[in-house]
XYZ file of C-alpha atoms in Angstrom:
631
model
C -22.790 89.293 207.810
C -22.435 86.225 209.955
C -19.140 84.481 210.755
C -19.077 80.634 210.858
C -19.037 79.137 214.235
C -15.580 78.078 215.153
C -13.927 75.641 217.679
C -13.731 76.841 221.097
C -10.314 77.694 222.433
C -10.145 74.797 224.860
C -10.654 72.409 221.949
C -7.592 73.630 220.269
C -5.403 74.014 223.424
C -6.126 70.781 224.966
C -4.934 68.605 221.936
C -1.810 70.827 221.859
C -0.928 70.366 225.461
C -1.509 66.603 225.120
C 1.047 66.317 222.348
C 3.656 68.168 224.605
C 2.694 66.098 227.444
C 3.566 62.914 225.019
C 6.774 64.460 224.023
C 7.917 65.012 227.440
C 6.890 61.531 228.449
C 8.949 60.062 225.574
C 12.116 61.490 226.967
C 11.150 60.374 230.488
C 10.704 56.963 229.050
C 14.297 56.892 227.851
C 15.552 57.934 231.249
C 13.512 55.238 232.797
C 15.004 52.661 230.617
C 18.524 53.858 231.409
C 17.796 53.474 235.132
C 16.079 50.095 234.500
C 19.427 48.990 232.946
C 21.431 50.561 236.115
C 19.246 48.813 238.852
C 19.179 45.575 237.115
C 20.593 42.549 238.866
C 23.323 40.346 237.767
C 22.524 38.938 234.498
C 24.132 38.414 231.138
C 25.669 41.548 229.077
C 22.933 41.008 226.422
C 19.952 40.677 228.772
C 20.930 43.543 230.964
C 20.160 46.123 228.227
C 17.929 44.244 225.805
C 14.485 46.059 226.001
C 12.350 43.032 225.194
C 12.678 41.138 228.707
C 13.199 42.070 232.419
C 14.728 45.572 231.624
C 11.717 46.526 229.413
C 9.422 45.500 232.211
C 11.338 47.487 234.592
C 11.169 50.465 232.278
C 7.371 50.466 232.155
C 6.994 50.148 235.863
C 9.407 52.851 236.531
C 7.566 55.120 234.127
C 4.756 54.859 236.283
C 6.530 56.376 239.142
C 7.540 59.092 236.695
C 4.070 59.571 235.419
C 2.757 60.457 238.966
C 4.777 63.440 238.690
C 3.199 64.385 235.567
C -0.415 63.766 236.954
C 0.537 66.210 240.044
C 1.637 68.940 237.582
C -1.403 68.785 235.511
C -3.561 68.961 238.629
C -1.948 71.827 240.108
C -0.730 73.861 236.920
C -0.570 77.547 236.857
C 0.984 80.210 235.033
C 3.288 82.972 236.745
C 5.212 83.001 239.979
C 3.670 83.087 243.364
C 3.132 86.444 244.754
C 3.224 86.829 248.824
C 4.450 89.453 251.061
C 6.866 87.044 253.008
C 7.783 83.454 252.727
C 6.057 82.667 255.872
C 2.786 83.940 254.443
C 3.300 81.790 251.506
C 3.823 78.763 253.723
C 0.652 79.678 255.736
C -1.442 79.893 252.631
C -0.129 76.726 251.100
C -0.503 74.872 254.437
C -4.293 74.967 254.418
C -4.906 74.389 250.604
C -5.380 71.006 248.977
C -2.005 71.314 247.123
C 0.088 70.357 250.203
C -1.592 66.811 250.958
C -1.935 66.277 247.201
C 1.716 66.769 246.550
C 2.558 64.598 249.437
C 0.335 61.793 248.261
C 1.722 61.752 244.824
C 5.341 61.862 245.796
C 4.562 59.068 248.549
C 3.084 56.929 245.965
C 5.948 57.324 243.471
C 8.386 56.626 246.244
C 6.754 53.493 247.203
C 6.246 52.253 243.629
C 10.095 52.774 243.033
C 11.153 51.122 246.069
C 9.178 47.940 245.233
C 10.772 47.962 241.738
C 14.069 48.447 243.228
C 13.805 45.835 245.862
C 12.379 43.314 243.349
C 15.388 44.159 240.903
C 18.062 43.779 243.300
C 20.013 40.693 243.428
C 20.062 38.137 246.169
C 23.288 39.189 247.600
C 21.851 42.766 248.454
C 19.843 40.763 251.119
C 16.878 43.081 250.477
C 13.985 40.377 250.853
C 11.393 40.602 253.445
C 12.458 37.554 255.477
C 16.021 36.939 256.871
C 16.519 33.205 256.659
C 19.446 33.081 259.139
C 21.324 29.828 259.918
C 19.845 26.517 259.492
C 18.961 26.206 263.093
C 17.645 29.814 263.488
C 14.029 30.714 262.937
C 12.893 33.116 260.276
C 12.681 36.631 261.152
C 11.840 40.068 259.611
C 14.505 41.707 257.735
C 15.407 45.191 258.482
C 17.473 46.141 255.726
C 14.557 46.680 253.100
C 12.566 48.411 255.933
C 15.272 51.149 256.202
C 15.661 51.425 252.486
C 12.164 52.011 252.108
C 12.081 54.648 254.837
C 14.789 56.318 252.945
C 12.584 56.531 249.894
C 9.653 58.083 251.886
C 12.094 60.578 253.470
C 13.234 61.731 250.156
C 9.608 61.935 249.275
C 8.759 64.447 252.078
C 11.846 66.357 251.347
C 11.066 66.511 247.383
C 7.587 67.766 248.540
C 8.869 70.512 250.575
C 11.128 71.645 247.790
C 8.234 71.242 245.173
C 5.978 73.492 247.437
C 8.716 75.957 248.378
C 9.979 76.750 244.828
C 6.558 76.516 243.313
C 7.182 73.858 240.842
C 3.680 73.903 239.692
C 4.109 77.306 238.181
C 5.097 77.489 234.462
C 7.353 80.236 233.349
C 6.064 81.676 230.220
C 9.017 83.008 228.105
C 8.423 86.664 226.862
C 8.074 87.308 223.236
C 10.589 89.566 221.854
C 9.724 92.683 219.354
C 12.846 92.248 217.582
C 13.562 88.814 215.751
C 16.545 86.899 216.805
C 19.762 87.377 215.224
C 20.071 83.947 213.746
C 17.440 80.932 212.984
C 19.883 78.737 215.002
C 19.406 80.833 218.041
C 15.788 81.285 217.646
C 15.291 77.489 217.382
C 17.676 76.700 220.332
C 15.440 78.982 222.496
C 12.401 77.064 221.340
C 13.655 73.578 221.847
C 12.759 72.109 225.086
C 15.537 69.675 225.018
C 17.982 72.609 224.734
C 16.294 74.337 227.769
C 16.599 71.229 229.882
C 20.196 70.625 228.954
C 20.978 74.128 229.775
C 19.713 73.656 233.232
C 21.676 70.303 233.864
C 24.458 71.540 235.966
C 22.081 73.341 238.589
C 19.848 70.160 238.349
C 22.770 68.016 239.018
C 23.966 69.949 241.933
C 20.595 69.977 243.480
C 20.247 66.057 242.956
C 23.563 65.307 244.393
C 23.142 67.654 247.579
C 19.513 66.187 248.239
C 20.919 62.376 248.069
C 24.045 63.041 249.929
C 22.268 64.963 252.574
C 19.636 62.031 252.914
C 22.400 59.384 253.359
C 23.950 61.343 255.952
C 20.941 62.428 258.056
C 18.631 59.518 256.940
C 20.209 56.877 259.533
C 19.682 59.727 262.395
C 16.195 60.469 261.427
C 15.330 56.894 260.931
C 16.780 55.676 264.369
C 14.924 58.600 266.097
C 11.730 58.936 264.788
C 10.673 56.057 262.085
C 12.279 52.840 263.173
C 9.691 51.681 265.672
C 6.632 52.516 263.628
C 7.971 51.107 260.393
C 9.102 47.822 261.905
C 5.449 47.468 263.463
C 3.781 48.142 260.174
C 6.025 45.920 258.161
C 5.914 43.228 260.942
C 1.978 43.421 260.758
C 1.979 42.904 256.775
C 4.639 40.262 256.958
C 2.520 37.914 259.342
C -0.242 38.026 256.742
C 1.847 36.038 254.470
C 4.456 34.284 256.759
C 4.530 32.669 260.235
C 6.886 34.911 262.185
C 7.700 34.992 265.698
C 6.809 38.439 267.516
C 10.559 39.276 267.321
C 11.931 42.389 268.767
C 14.051 45.040 267.164
C 17.692 44.698 267.497
C 19.581 47.275 269.418
C 21.691 48.423 266.412
C 20.020 49.335 263.126
C 21.346 47.783 259.916
C 23.818 50.303 259.062
C 26.256 48.419 256.941
C 28.238 50.342 254.660
C 26.903 48.536 251.590
C 23.494 49.549 252.615
C 24.371 53.258 253.099
C 25.936 53.211 249.650
C 22.653 51.529 248.352
C 20.460 54.054 249.845
C 22.638 56.746 248.312
C 22.816 55.333 244.747
C 19.078 54.408 244.687
C 18.197 57.801 246.106
C 19.999 59.579 243.505
C 18.243 57.548 240.930
C 14.917 58.405 242.352
C 15.459 62.110 242.764
C 16.928 62.065 239.194
C 13.674 60.939 238.012
C 11.694 63.310 239.856
C 13.660 66.284 238.808
C 13.989 65.635 235.360
C 10.288 64.790 234.988
C 9.551 68.342 236.594
C 12.029 69.937 234.403
C 10.801 68.422 231.162
C 7.315 69.051 231.967
C 7.831 72.648 232.391
C 9.922 73.099 229.243
C 7.489 71.294 226.988
C 4.478 73.098 228.180
C 6.137 76.591 228.126
C 6.391 76.415 224.183
C 4.952 78.876 221.949
C 1.204 78.287 221.009
C 2.133 77.203 217.579
C 1.024 74.128 215.582
C 3.254 73.669 212.390
C 4.464 77.044 212.667
C 1.009 78.410 212.729
C -1.042 79.719 215.479
C -3.429 77.473 217.075
C -6.603 79.339 216.022
C -5.477 79.255 212.408
C -6.989 75.771 212.224
C -10.193 76.998 213.222
C -13.167 77.910 210.890
C -13.406 81.104 212.692
C -9.913 82.041 213.883
C -10.735 85.484 215.608
C -13.832 84.044 217.255
C -11.793 81.281 218.766
C -8.976 83.641 219.919
C -11.742 85.759 221.561
C -13.017 82.671 223.373
C -9.708 81.959 224.882
C -9.260 85.709 225.796
C -12.510 85.553 227.691
C -11.781 82.276 229.307
C -12.289 81.614 232.918
C -9.121 79.672 233.456
C -5.931 81.245 233.860
C -3.832 78.845 231.665
C -6.382 79.357 228.807
C -6.188 83.288 228.969
C -2.587 83.344 229.232
C -1.906 81.206 226.190
C -4.491 83.058 224.314
C -2.950 86.448 224.964
C 0.562 84.841 224.113
C -0.863 83.718 220.741
C -2.567 87.245 220.085
C 0.713 89.020 220.743
C 2.525 86.434 218.360
C 0.082 86.863 215.680
C 0.323 90.786 216.064
C 4.263 90.524 215.758
C 4.821 88.034 212.872
C 1.368 87.242 210.982
C 0.529 90.275 209.062
C -2.346 88.665 207.309
C -4.099 87.643 210.673
C -3.453 91.169 211.840
C -5.027 92.947 209.157
C -8.026 90.578 209.348
C -8.723 91.762 212.966
C -9.088 95.387 211.659
C -11.609 94.400 209.183
C -13.552 91.973 211.445
C -16.316 94.661 212.573
C -19.461 92.741 212.235
C -19.579 90.559 215.292
C -22.647 90.611 217.459
C -20.542 91.437 220.648
C -18.609 94.282 218.727
C -15.829 94.585 216.391
C -12.612 92.554 216.989
C -10.713 95.636 217.810
C -13.108 96.829 220.392
C -13.049 93.398 222.243
C -9.252 92.932 222.119
C -8.820 96.708 223.337
C -11.389 96.085 226.180
C -9.863 92.828 227.329
C -6.300 93.940 227.191
C -6.877 97.443 228.657
C -8.589 95.937 231.422
C -5.514 93.926 232.386
C -3.545 97.187 232.405
C -5.987 99.196 234.428
C -6.176 96.411 236.797
C -2.775 97.509 238.170
C -4.262 101.094 239.153
C -7.151 99.220 240.750
C -5.111 97.240 242.854
C -2.841 99.983 243.936
C -6.031 102.168 244.958
C -7.274 99.055 246.900
C -3.959 98.992 248.813
C -3.739 102.531 249.503
C -7.335 102.912 250.431
C -8.649 99.610 252.000
C -12.493 99.663 252.398
C -13.588 98.474 255.645
C -16.328 95.980 255.339
C -19.548 97.159 257.027
C -20.210 95.563 260.065
C -23.371 93.190 260.243
C -26.492 94.444 262.072
C -26.534 93.365 265.416
C -29.574 90.958 266.080
C -31.531 91.629 269.267
C -30.483 89.456 272.282
C -33.196 87.696 273.995
C -32.454 87.003 277.685
C -34.374 84.484 279.506
C -35.263 85.303 283.059
C -34.033 83.094 286.000
C -36.387 81.568 288.423
C -37.251 83.661 291.543
C -35.493 82.792 294.543
C -37.040 85.304 296.843
C -39.985 87.284 297.327
C -40.856 90.205 294.912
C -39.580 93.737 295.723
C -41.967 96.194 297.537
C -43.861 98.317 295.236
C -44.899 100.965 297.705
C -42.858 104.123 298.207
C -39.752 103.308 300.129
C -38.764 107.053 300.739
C -41.815 107.601 303.128
C -41.296 106.897 306.897
C -42.648 103.438 308.000
C -45.477 103.342 310.584
C -44.568 103.128 314.124
C -44.449 99.481 315.601
C -47.633 98.483 317.181
C -46.873 94.938 318.375
C -44.338 93.812 320.985
C -42.342 92.031 318.257
C -42.120 94.774 315.913
C -40.773 96.992 318.712
C -37.945 94.512 319.542
C -37.224 94.254 315.832
C -37.142 98.114 315.493
C -34.708 98.577 318.549
C -32.268 95.943 317.305
C -32.212 97.538 313.839
C -31.710 100.757 315.191
C -28.535 99.575 317.204
C -27.236 97.850 314.219
C -27.520 100.741 312.001
C -25.671 102.918 314.623
C -22.582 100.567 314.407
C -22.825 100.324 310.726
C -23.146 104.024 309.914
C -20.928 105.383 312.588
C -17.521 106.975 311.161
C -14.489 104.454 311.300
C -11.112 105.376 312.316
C -8.812 106.334 309.067
C -5.714 105.337 310.960
C -5.163 102.148 309.279
C -5.708 103.186 305.826
C -3.407 106.217 306.507
C -0.860 103.856 308.057
C -0.681 101.602 304.963
C -0.354 104.729 302.542
C 2.579 105.851 304.961
C 4.256 102.575 304.403
C 3.975 102.392 300.630
C 5.541 106.057 300.378
C 8.431 104.855 302.701
C 8.993 101.629 301.013
C 9.216 103.592 297.568
C 11.480 106.074 299.145
C 13.849 103.161 300.225
C 13.662 101.425 296.839
C 14.578 104.552 295.024
C 17.655 105.088 297.630
C 18.750 101.572 296.967
C 18.357 102.090 293.257
C 20.584 105.014 293.431
C 23.394 103.569 295.462
C 23.470 100.213 293.936
C 22.735 100.662 290.240
C 24.616 102.788 287.678
C 22.841 105.193 285.460
C 23.153 102.790 282.580
C 21.473 99.798 284.667
C 18.797 102.224 285.664
C 17.921 103.070 282.038
C 18.056 99.362 280.976
C 15.481 98.502 283.738
C 13.202 101.228 282.781
C 10.210 100.168 280.566
C 11.505 102.076 277.399
C 15.013 100.430 277.942
C 13.603 96.953 278.189
C 11.395 97.549 274.949
C 14.638 99.033 273.254
C 16.504 95.780 273.910
C 13.574 93.516 272.857
C 13.565 95.398 269.310
C 17.304 95.088 269.396
C 17.199 91.369 269.723
C 14.345 91.183 267.233
C 16.444 92.985 264.625
C 19.285 90.808 265.152
C 17.068 87.834 264.618
C 15.500 89.067 261.382
C 19.135 89.584 259.908
C 20.075 85.870 260.499
C 18.814 83.149 257.958
C 16.317 81.954 260.501
C 14.604 85.166 260.498
C 14.488 85.690 256.544
C 11.127 83.846 256.241
C 9.421 86.504 258.524
C 10.781 89.438 256.493
C 8.521 91.481 254.089
C 11.003 92.548 251.539
C 10.094 95.560 249.639
C 10.277 93.946 246.235
C 7.759 91.284 247.271
C 5.163 93.652 248.609
C 5.431 95.840 245.324
C 4.961 92.703 243.201
C 2.190 91.499 245.191
C 0.170 94.856 244.567
C 1.277 95.574 240.946
C 1.336 92.015 239.655
C -1.479 90.703 241.502
C -2.118 87.796 243.838
C -1.974 84.801 244.430
C 0.097 84.392 241.099
C 1.852 86.861 238.996
C 0.052 88.312 236.030
C 3.298 89.803 234.574
C 2.884 87.869 231.258
C -0.611 88.822 230.694
C 0.012 92.493 231.452
C 3.098 92.708 229.242
C 1.599 90.945 226.404
C -1.509 93.056 226.682
C 0.623 96.054 226.449
C 2.468 94.752 223.463
C -0.502 93.863 221.802
C -2.226 97.256 222.063
C 1.195 99.043 220.964
C 1.546 96.885 217.803
C -2.084 97.361 216.793
C -2.248 101.109 217.502
C 0.590 101.785 215.318
C -0.182 99.341 212.438
C -3.779 100.922 212.399
C -2.192 103.739 210.606
C -2.022 101.680 207.316
C -4.078 98.786 208.134
C -7.226 100.083 209.764
C -9.213 101.199 206.635
C -12.563 101.834 209.012
C -10.717 104.097 211.357
C -11.881 102.371 214.504
C -8.494 102.462 216.247
C -8.042 106.204 215.649
C -11.330 107.005 217.591
C -9.941 104.884 220.909
C -6.562 106.331 220.670
C -7.088 109.069 223.238
C -8.421 106.486 225.600
C -5.181 104.341 225.287
C -2.708 107.300 225.917
C -4.819 108.481 229.041
C -4.864 104.869 230.378
C -1.150 104.654 229.726
C -0.233 107.845 231.316
C -2.540 107.228 234.457
C -1.248 103.846 234.845
C 2.409 104.803 234.457
C 2.102 107.602 236.859
C 0.370 105.348 239.300
C 3.024 102.707 239.266
C 5.831 105.165 239.687
C 4.136 107.125 242.514
C 3.275 103.928 244.442
C 6.779 102.559 244.086
C 8.523 105.756 245.169
C 6.200 106.294 248.068
C 5.620 102.828 249.524
C 6.963 102.852 253.056
C 9.477 99.952 253.960
C 8.169 97.468 256.151
C 9.890 97.361 259.593
C 10.821 93.739 258.995
C 12.916 94.663 255.793
C 16.104 95.136 257.692
C 18.369 94.892 254.817
C 16.533 97.721 252.555
C 18.274 100.067 250.487
C 17.116 102.598 248.159
C 18.461 100.882 245.245
C 15.911 98.094 245.833
C 13.213 100.415 244.837
C 13.946 99.358 241.203
C 11.933 96.106 240.978
C 12.790 94.345 237.677
C 9.272 93.089 237.008
C 7.595 96.391 237.649
C 10.252 98.199 235.678
C 9.451 95.756 232.756
C 5.796 96.898 232.809
C 6.630 100.519 232.978
C 9.213 100.363 230.169
C 6.631 98.550 228.181
C 4.088 101.549 228.732
C 6.498 104.255 228.062
C 7.483 102.618 224.770
C 3.914 102.333 223.687
C 3.329 105.827 224.659
C 6.522 107.028 222.614
C 5.314 104.811 219.470
C 1.783 106.233 219.534
C 2.709 109.830 220.044
C 5.202 109.724 217.292
C 2.769 108.011 214.925
C -0.228 110.112 215.927
C 1.149 113.292 217.255
C 0.228 115.366 214.203
C -3.296 114.388 214.488
C -3.568 114.950 218.094
C -6.012 117.903 218.183
C -8.230 116.109 215.557
C -8.363 112.891 217.848
C -9.458 114.835 220.762
C -6.340 115.225 222.677
C -5.258 118.679 224.220
C -1.878 120.175 224.177
C -1.685 119.733 227.872
C -2.411 115.923 227.593
C 0.159 115.591 224.724
C 2.813 117.377 226.974
C 1.996 115.220 229.871
C 2.246 112.136 227.854
C 5.644 113.129 226.397
C 7.000 113.861 229.871
C 5.804 110.503 231.143
C 7.155 108.657 228.068
C 10.467 110.622 228.757
C 10.533 111.823 225.260
C 11.520 115.490 225.957
C 14.261 114.118 228.328
C 15.636 111.995 225.631
C 15.665 114.862 223.193
């Protein structure tokens, strides 16, 4: 039996993501319209808000500034939180990746574009033009007020880039699917609505936006005067001379820190950061929606739904695999007809639908044990074979060495010259080989011993016992360790710590990004399909693989619990307590595994012997699942 070739999962996912981008863009366009009204110059009440006119033009131009954030997020999109052992390690890894300069570049472009729109929209009374006219008898000169304002925007771009990278804005937090239905349809719809999610996060967003804007209005003038002013003035003067005839004017001693300019930098910075933060929040909320189209899974619109779903599960890109697994667990929970179709789909060239799903999901589960083994027993890479080194000989500077036997007595001198050389050589050897007096060496040794004795006496008389212990090598090392521990307990030392939770998550959840959602969705999928197979698997395919599932669950659960309980605390984790061995993400995986074990044992316990499970294995599985303890 041949199945029709369906659409690839990418062909189904890409249009869905585009629709979500469009939904977020519409909300951002409304925000840009509100900001266009706020930054508009003095005009009539009607034209200040009427969209067809200057306000509409400003709205479209401001939307380009917000759209650059969307482009950045699409280019660096990934699923799951970043996993590193310490904040310093995360900083070093991000420093040498393309993400850092790319993030800076897009935020710089957005800030520059916003600054040009803002300066263009400002009224003449704001005095933000390039040229300062001055009095009638004064020559034109470069205006420093817009230079300062643009510098503030660029400083905000640097600050926003740092926040973006530090808090990993590029990561999408996929909500976990609930096994139990919501208490009410209104509550379920509220959790799915992206606008409701953004509205719930508005208090924290407002706090962050206000804090960043106020800090920049306070520290911006100081940073500008110390580090940016001369360079910004020189660059602006160079471009201004291309358009106007200006004298080579010098900087004034006092920057243009008028109260009106400081207030304007605060309000305009507030609008720019609001645009950035809401663009990021809306992008994340719209993308992290369930993989449904018209309340149906994406693959339901394909000619071969199961084939398209398998294509997504085997995809090379992380985003595709995550959405496919998310859709798979939703199908298993809510769509009974699609779930039953998986059990009856057995005629695929690459294997039945169940066997392929089990292999892919079980691979995600067993990858935890593989990472734990790799961490506990790191394999040392074999050293490459040494290549023979060819040494080039240096040119001869003297005659070659004698080849005859040098241990035989030389022949007696025969000529007069040879007799004289022999006599001189004998005298020289007698002086060189005669024993030298040992008095100087003995004298130096005695002086060293006497010096050490006097130093010891002085140390005993002048220093106390505590001071002598402090000056010893062990005492100095102890003081160094004490100062190091104090530093690690300060906020400045926090980036250098390796907390227990981060180290555990790095191993159990994987790197560079957490695979928590994929692992939990894989476990839930196997749990649901295994239990549902009792009534829906008419071919008995699942029952044959049930012992493999139970053994894999038992070994993975034991491996995780043993690793968490035995992992030694890193010496930089100065604030560790035993209560921190309970890591929320790891506990979620363990609880999912134990819940799956309980469901499978309760469903198939009476058939354990026929399935190939011994009594000892069942007893071990019950202990791991804590079924006996619960009873």
